[in-house]
Amino acid sequence: MDPMLLMLIIMLLAFWLMSRFARKQQQRMVDEQNRRTEEALVPGTWVRTRAGFYGTVVEIDGDVVTLATPLGDESLWNKSAIVGAEEPPFASAEDEDAVAEEASDTVVPANPDAAHGEDAGAADESPEEPAETQPQA
């Protein structure tokens, strides 16, 4: 048998085995994601969709899931659009207080040019006049 043909067969066999292994591993990951999603689909839990929508599960009917917003509005979603259980990243009252304190501690000068030591009179100069445009025929 020709050594080039033998080497080609070995390479094709190796590529086939590697792709088969990768497909099996990818299928395991998809199955695990589906299992986690199924566990999360319990009424009352927060979920996130692929579109980035956060809602609480209200009802599951086959492949259709009813999600509710914090205001109570309900929308229908396909089960495959749900990524999994995830709490929405709402800002807490403590976070808002910290941001307000940080903003009150920051001192902003009345004239920003004066804070950098630039000549305050330079701001009084008038801007350059735009060049006159000639009418086009």
Coordinates of N, CA and C in Angstrom, one line a residue, residues 4 8 11 19 30 33-34 49 72 74 76 91 96 101 104 106 113 120 137:
M4 N 1.6 7.4 1.2 CA 0.9 8.6 1.2 C -0.6 8.3 1.4
L8 N -2.9 9.6 4.6 CA -4.1 10.3 4.4 C -5.3 9.6 5.1
M11 N -5.0 10.4 8.9 CA -5.3 11.7 9.2 C -6.9 11.9 9.1
S19 N -13.7 15.2 15.8 CA -15.0 15.9 15.6 C -16.1 15.2 16.3
V30 N -25.3 21.0 26.1 CA -26.7 21.4 25.8 C -27.7 20.7 26.7
Q33 N -27.6 22.3 30.1 CA -28.3 23.6 30.1 C -29.8 23.4 30.1
N34 N -30.3 22.4 29.3 CA -31.7 22.2 29.3 C -32.2 21.7 30.6
T49 N -34.2 35.7 29.8 CA -34.3 35.2 28.5 C -33.0 35.5 27.7
G72 N -46.2 43.7 37.0 CA -47.3 42.8 36.9 C -47.7 42.5 35.5
E74 N -47.7 40.7 32.0 CA -47.4 39.3 31.6 C -47.1 39.2 30.1
L76 N -45.8 36.2 26.9 CA -45.6 34.8 26.6 C -44.2 34.6 25.9
A91 N -30.8 47.7 41.5 CA -30.0 48.5 42.5 C -30.8 48.5 43.8
E96 N -28.0 53.0 46.2 CA -28.4 54.4 45.8 C -27.9 55.4 46.8
E101 N -24.1 59.7 48.4 CA -23.0 60.2 49.3 C -21.8 60.6 48.5
S104 N -22.3 63.8 46.7 CA -22.2 65.0 47.6 C -20.8 65.3 48.0
T106 N -18.1 65.0 46.2 CA -17.4 65.6 45.0 C -17.6 67.1 44.9
D113 N -12.4 76.4 34.0 CA -11.1 76.9 33.5 C -10.2 77.5 34.6
A120 N -8.9 83.2 32.9 CA -10.4 83.3 32.9 C -10.8 84.3 31.9
A137 N -24.1 78.6 -8.0 CA -24.9 78.7 -9.2 C -25.5 77.4 -9.7

